[in-house]
PDB file of C-alpha atoms in Angstrom:
ATOM      1  CA  MET A   1      17.307   6.676  37.113  1.00 42.00           C
ATOM      2  CA  PRO A   2      14.713   4.965  38.228  1.00 39.00           C
ATOM      3  CA  ASN A   3      15.679   1.461  39.280  1.00 46.00           C
ATOM      4  CA  ALA A   4      16.353  -1.748  37.254  1.00 46.00           C
ATOM      5  CA  GLY A   5      14.224  -3.885  39.154  1.00 47.00           C
ATOM      6  CA  ASP A   6      10.699  -1.008  39.247  1.00 46.00           C
ATOM      7  CA  THR A   7       9.716  -2.217  36.157  1.00 55.00           C
ATOM      8  CA  ASP A   8       6.217   1.027  36.489  1.00 64.00           C
ATOM      9  CA  SER A   9       8.742   3.472  36.639  1.00 71.00           C
ATOM     10  CA  ILE A  10       9.017   6.670  33.987  1.00 76.00           C
ATOM     11  CA  ALA A  11      11.137   8.571  35.086  1.00 78.00           C
ATOM     12  CA  VAL A  12      12.498  12.050  31.920  1.00 81.00           C
ATOM     13  CA  ARG A  13      15.499  14.157  32.462  1.00 83.00           C
ATOM     14  CA  TYR A  14      14.815  17.428  30.089  1.00 86.00           C
ATOM     15  CA  GLY A  15      15.849  20.565  29.312  1.00 88.00           C
ATOM     16  CA  ASP A  16      16.965  22.400  25.954  1.00 86.00           C
ATOM     17  CA  HIS A  17      19.802  23.629  24.190  1.00 86.00           C
ATOM     18  CA  ALA A  18      20.512  26.017  21.342  1.00 83.00           C
ATOM     19  CA  GLY A  19      16.658  26.943  21.234  1.00 82.00           C
ATOM     20  CA  LEU A  20      15.223  23.301  21.139  1.00 81.00           C
ATOM     21  CA  GLY A  21      14.076  20.855  24.166  1.00 83.00           C
ATOM     22  CA  PHE A  22      14.374  18.085  24.690  1.00 83.00           C
ATOM     23  CA  ALA A  23      13.595  15.265  27.413  1.00 81.00           C
ATOM     24  CA  ILE A  24      14.849  11.540  28.053  1.00 78.00           C
ATOM     25  CA  ALA A  25      12.720   9.378  29.110  1.00 77.00           C
ATOM     26  CA  TYR A  26      14.008   6.706  31.434  1.00 74.00           C
ATOM     27  CA  GLY A  27      11.982   3.280  32.506  1.00 70.00           C
ATOM     28  CA  HIS A  28       9.500   1.224  31.505  1.00 64.00           C
ATOM     29  CA  TRP A  29       6.981   2.009  29.319  1.00 58.00           C
ATOM     30  CA  PRO A  30       5.022  -0.645  26.933  1.00 54.00           C
ATOM     31  CA  SER A  31       2.000   1.485  24.558  1.00 52.00           C
ATOM     32  CA  VAL A  32       3.341   5.275  26.831  1.00 56.00           C
ATOM     33  CA  LEU A  33       6.588   5.758  24.179  1.00 56.00           C
ATOM     34  CA  GLY A  34       7.865   3.783  22.659  1.00 56.00           C
ATOM     35  CA  PRO A  35       8.176   4.100  17.877  1.00 54.00           C
ATOM     36  CA  ALA A  36       4.378   5.693  17.055  1.00 57.00           C
ATOM     37  CA  TYR A  37       3.399   6.294  20.798  1.00 60.00           C
ATOM     38  CA  HIS A  38       3.935  10.591  20.332  1.00 61.00           C
ATOM     39  CA  ASP A  39       0.751  10.709  22.208  1.00 65.00           C
ATOM     40  CA  GLY A  40      -0.154  14.685  21.227  1.00 69.00           C
ATOM     41  CA  THR A  41       3.091  16.085  21.965  1.00 74.00           C
ATOM     42  CA  SER A  42       3.778  18.104  18.113  1.00 75.00           C
ATOM     43  CA  GLN A  43       0.382  19.382  17.630  1.00 80.00           C
ATOM     44  CA  ASP A  44       0.249  22.555  16.734  1.00 83.00           C
ATOM     45  CA  GLY A  45       3.152  23.577  15.167  1.00 83.00           C
ATOM     46  CA  ALA A  46       5.185  21.712  17.314  1.00 84.00           C
ATOM     47  CA  HIS A  47       8.075  19.490  15.328  1.00 86.00           C
ATOM     48  CA  VAL A  48       9.186  16.364  17.847  1.00 86.00           C
ATOM     49  CA  PHE A  49      12.616  14.201  16.661  1.00 87.00           C
ATOM     50  CA  GLU A  50      11.915  10.841  18.245  1.00 84.00           C
ATOM     51  CA  LEU A  51      14.955   8.456  19.324  1.00 82.00           C
ATOM     52  CA  TYR A  52      13.780   5.642  20.687  1.00 79.00           C
ATOM     53  CA  TYR A  53      16.562   3.090  22.257  1.00 76.00           C
ATOM     54  CA  GLU A  54      15.781  -0.043  23.738  1.00 71.00           C
ATOM     55  CA  GLU A  55      18.698  -0.478  26.594  1.00 67.00           C
ATOM     56  CA  GLN A  56      17.519  -3.397  28.276  1.00 63.00           C
ATOM     57  CA  ASN A  57      16.247  -5.371  26.155  1.00 60.00           C
ATOM     58  CA  PRO A  58      18.293  -8.677  25.052  1.00 57.00           C
ATOM     59  CA  LYS A  59      17.201  -9.018  21.103  1.00 67.00           C
ATOM     60  CA  VAL A  60      19.208  -5.791  21.185  1.00 69.00           C
ATOM     61  CA  PRO A  61      17.022  -3.898  18.528  1.00 72.00           C
ATOM     62  CA  PRO A  62      18.512  -1.113  16.801  1.00 78.00           C
ATOM     63  CA  PRO A  63      17.725   2.871  17.816  1.00 84.00           C
ATOM     64  CA  VAL A  64      15.080   3.823  16.087  1.00 87.00           C
ATOM     65  CA  PHE A  65      14.478   7.905  14.902  1.00 89.00           C
ATOM     66  CA  ALA A  66      10.279   9.140  13.828  1.00 89.00           C
ATOM     67  CA  TYR A  67       9.682  12.659  13.022  1.00 90.00           C
ATOM     68  CA  PHE A  68       6.259  13.977  14.217  1.00 90.00           C
ATOM     69  CA  HIS A  69       4.608  17.622  12.681  1.00 91.00           C
ATOM     70  CA  ASP A  70       1.291  18.609  12.863  1.00 89.00           C
ATOM     71  CA  ASP A  71       0.225  15.558  15.225  1.00 85.00           C
ATOM     72  CA  ARG A  72       1.613  13.554  12.587  1.00 88.00           C
ATOM     73  CA  TYR A  73       3.497  10.964  11.268  1.00 89.00           C
ATOM     74  CA  VAL A  74       6.420  12.025   8.704  1.00 93.00           C
ATOM     75  CA  CYS A  75       8.668   9.758   8.549  1.00 94.00           C
ATOM     76  CA  GLY A  76      11.108   7.175  10.244  1.00 92.00           C
ATOM     77  CA  PHE A  77      13.447   4.466  10.337  1.00 93.00           C
ATOM     78  CA  ASN A  78      16.135   1.940  11.798  1.00 91.00           C
ATOM     79  CA  MET A  79      19.129   3.508  12.545  1.00 90.00           C
ATOM     80  CA  TYR A  80      20.806  -0.129  12.042  1.00 89.00           C
ATOM     81  CA  MET A  81      19.176  -1.183   8.566  1.00 88.00           C
ATOM     82  CA  HIS A  82      21.728  -4.369   8.330  1.00 84.00           C
ATOM     83  CA  THR A  83      20.216  -6.681  10.081  1.00 81.00           C
ATOM     84  CA  TRP A  84      17.081  -5.442  10.344  1.00 83.00           C
ATOM     85  CA  SER A  85      14.309  -3.241   9.068  1.00 84.00           C
ATOM     86  CA  GLN A  86      15.936  -0.983   5.264  1.00 89.00           C
ATOM     87  CA  GLU A  87      12.510   0.308   4.838  1.00 92.00           C
ATOM     88  CA  ILE A  88      12.519   4.063   5.420  1.00 94.00           C
ATOM     89  CA  THR A  89       8.430   4.726   6.716  1.00 93.00           C
ATOM     90  CA  GLY A  90       5.987   8.020   6.097  1.00 94.00           C
ATOM     91  CA  PRO A  91       4.753  10.165   4.419  1.00 96.00           C
ATOM     92  CA  GLY A  92       6.957  12.358   4.595  1.00 96.00           C
ATOM     93  CA  ALA A  93       9.980   9.262   3.641  1.00 97.00           C
ATOM     94  CA  ASP A  94      12.006  10.984   0.922  1.00 97.00           C
ATOM     95  CA  LEU A  95      12.468  13.949   3.378  1.00 96.00           C
ATOM     96  CA  ILE A  96      15.950  11.513   4.324  1.00 96.00           C
ATOM     97  CA  ARG A  97      15.484   8.911   2.441  1.00 97.00           C
ATOM     98  CA  ALA A  98      18.281   9.576  -0.299  1.00 97.00           C
ATOM     99  CA  ASP A  99      20.436  10.899   3.398  1.00 97.00           C
ATOM    100  CA  VAL A 100      20.192   7.800   4.109  1.00 96.00           C
ATOM    101  CA  ILE A 101      21.187   6.117   1.029  1.00 96.00           C
ATOM    102  CA  ALA A 102      23.654   8.486  -0.220  1.00 97.00           C
ATOM    103  CA  ALA A 103      25.648   8.066   4.172  1.00 97.00           C
ATOM    104  CA  GLY A 104      25.598   4.144   3.636  1.00 96.00           C
ATOM    105  CA  ILE A 105      23.635   3.215   6.387  1.00 95.00           C
ATOM    106  CA  PRO A 106      21.042   0.503   4.974  1.00 95.00           C
ATOM    107  CA  GLU A 107      24.760  -1.164   4.111  1.00 94.00           C
ATOM    108  CA  GLU A 108      26.714  -0.441   6.879  1.00 94.00           C
ATOM    109  CA  ARG A 109      27.014  -4.043   8.808  1.00 94.00           C
ATOM    110  CA  LYS A 110      28.934  -2.316  11.652  1.00 94.00           C
ATOM    111  CA  ARG A 111      26.234  -1.231  14.665  1.00 89.00           C
ATOM    112  CA  ASP A 112      27.930   2.000  16.352  1.00 89.00           C
ATOM    113  CA  THR A 113      28.863   3.261  12.627  1.00 94.00           C
ATOM    114  CA  ALA A 114      25.325   3.077  11.637  1.00 93.00           C
ATOM    115  CA  HIS A 115      24.478   5.205  14.409  1.00 90.00           C
ATOM    116  CA  ARG A 116      27.007   7.724  14.109  1.00 92.00           C
ATOM    117  CA  ALA A 117      25.772   7.726  10.186  1.00 95.00           C
ATOM    118  CA  SER A 118      22.341   7.957  10.744  1.00 94.00           C
ATOM    119  CA  LEU A 119      22.868  10.737  14.000  1.00 91.00           C
ATOM    120  CA  ALA A 120      24.963  11.772  11.281  1.00 94.00           C
ATOM    121  CA  VAL A 121      22.438  12.894   8.295  1.00 95.00           C
ATOM    122  CA  LEU A 122      19.489  13.788  11.509  1.00 93.00           C
ATOM    123  CA  GLU A 123      21.792  16.688  12.756  1.00 92.00           C
ATOM    124  CA  GLN A 124      21.900  17.333   9.577  1.00 94.00           C
ATOM    125  CA  ARG A 125      19.079  17.326   7.410  1.00 94.00           C
ATOM    126  CA  PHE A 126      16.572  18.655  10.874  1.00 92.00           C
ATOM    127  CA  GLU A 127      19.740  20.733  11.992  1.00 88.00           C
ATOM    128  CA  LEU A 128      20.018  18.764  15.409  1.00 85.00           C
ATOM    129  CA  ALA A 129      22.082  19.626  17.802  1.00 81.00           C
ATOM    130  CA  LEU A 130      21.827  17.958  21.282  1.00 76.00           C
ATOM    131  CA  PRO A 131      26.087  17.349  22.717  1.00 81.00           C
ATOM    132  CA  ARG A 132      26.104  14.396  23.582  1.00 79.00           C
ATOM    133  CA  ASP A 133      28.190  15.162  26.531  1.00 86.00           C
ATOM    134  CA  LEU A 134      24.668  17.258  27.712  1.00 84.00           C
ATOM    135  CA  ILE A 135      22.352  14.550  28.017  1.00 80.00           C
ATOM    136  CA  LEU A 136      24.996  12.285  28.961  1.00 78.00           C
ATOM    137  CA  GLY A 137      27.257  13.217  31.812  1.00 82.00           C
ATOM    138  CA  ALA A 138      25.375  16.959  32.435  1.00 84.00           C
ATOM    139  CA  SER A 139      23.211  17.541  35.323  1.00 89.00           C
ATOM    140  CA  LEU A 140      19.513  17.973  33.792  1.00 87.00           C
ATOM    141  CA  PRO A 141      15.544  18.525  36.018  1.00 87.00           C
ATOM    142  CA  THR A 142      14.419  15.024  36.341  1.00 86.00           C
ATOM    143  CA  ALA A 143      10.254  14.600  37.158  1.00 84.00           C
ATOM    144  CA  LEU A 144       9.203  11.073  38.384  1.00 80.00           C
ATOM    145  CA  LEU A 145       6.521  10.803  36.378  1.00 73.00           C
ATOM    146  CA  ARG A 146       4.620   6.813  37.832  1.00 66.00           C
ATOM    147  CA  GLY A 147       6.404   4.600  40.079  1.00 60.00           C
ATOM    148  CA  GLN A 148       8.894   4.276  42.826  1.00 52.00           C
ATOM    149  CA  GLN A 149      11.019   7.545  44.312  1.00 52.00           C
ATOM    150  CA  LEU A 150      14.622   8.035  42.862  1.00 47.00           C
ATOM    151  CA  ARG A 151      17.127   6.835  44.908  1.00 48.00           C
TER     152      ARG A 151
END
């Protein structure tokens, strides 16, 4: 991971699990990645599921989910809606709207509970399963895309 002071550093850890390729991005990403910055990764029939979390933002915005297919935004939502937007956006919002509402996510006051419920909805609806230990603790290949060398 880039050092906290390396604001121009971008690194990606990547791997696969159960036929699903994934990448975890670290670093300073304005106008490069984040909500709605998929940069053509969903072309040619690819399904891209993006979970964007700003760990260093002092306002602590909620994680944001976005789904892209064939280079188009399909749907997305804030994974903590109580004090943030309760809107489920995109032309395919109906893919997840009923599940999000049934899980009580819009009314959930506890941030962590809303995050867990949101992840459960996404896992079930899109058949996604990435073990937490793999993402957070496993030794994965890493690519430095820009900035300082990893230390």
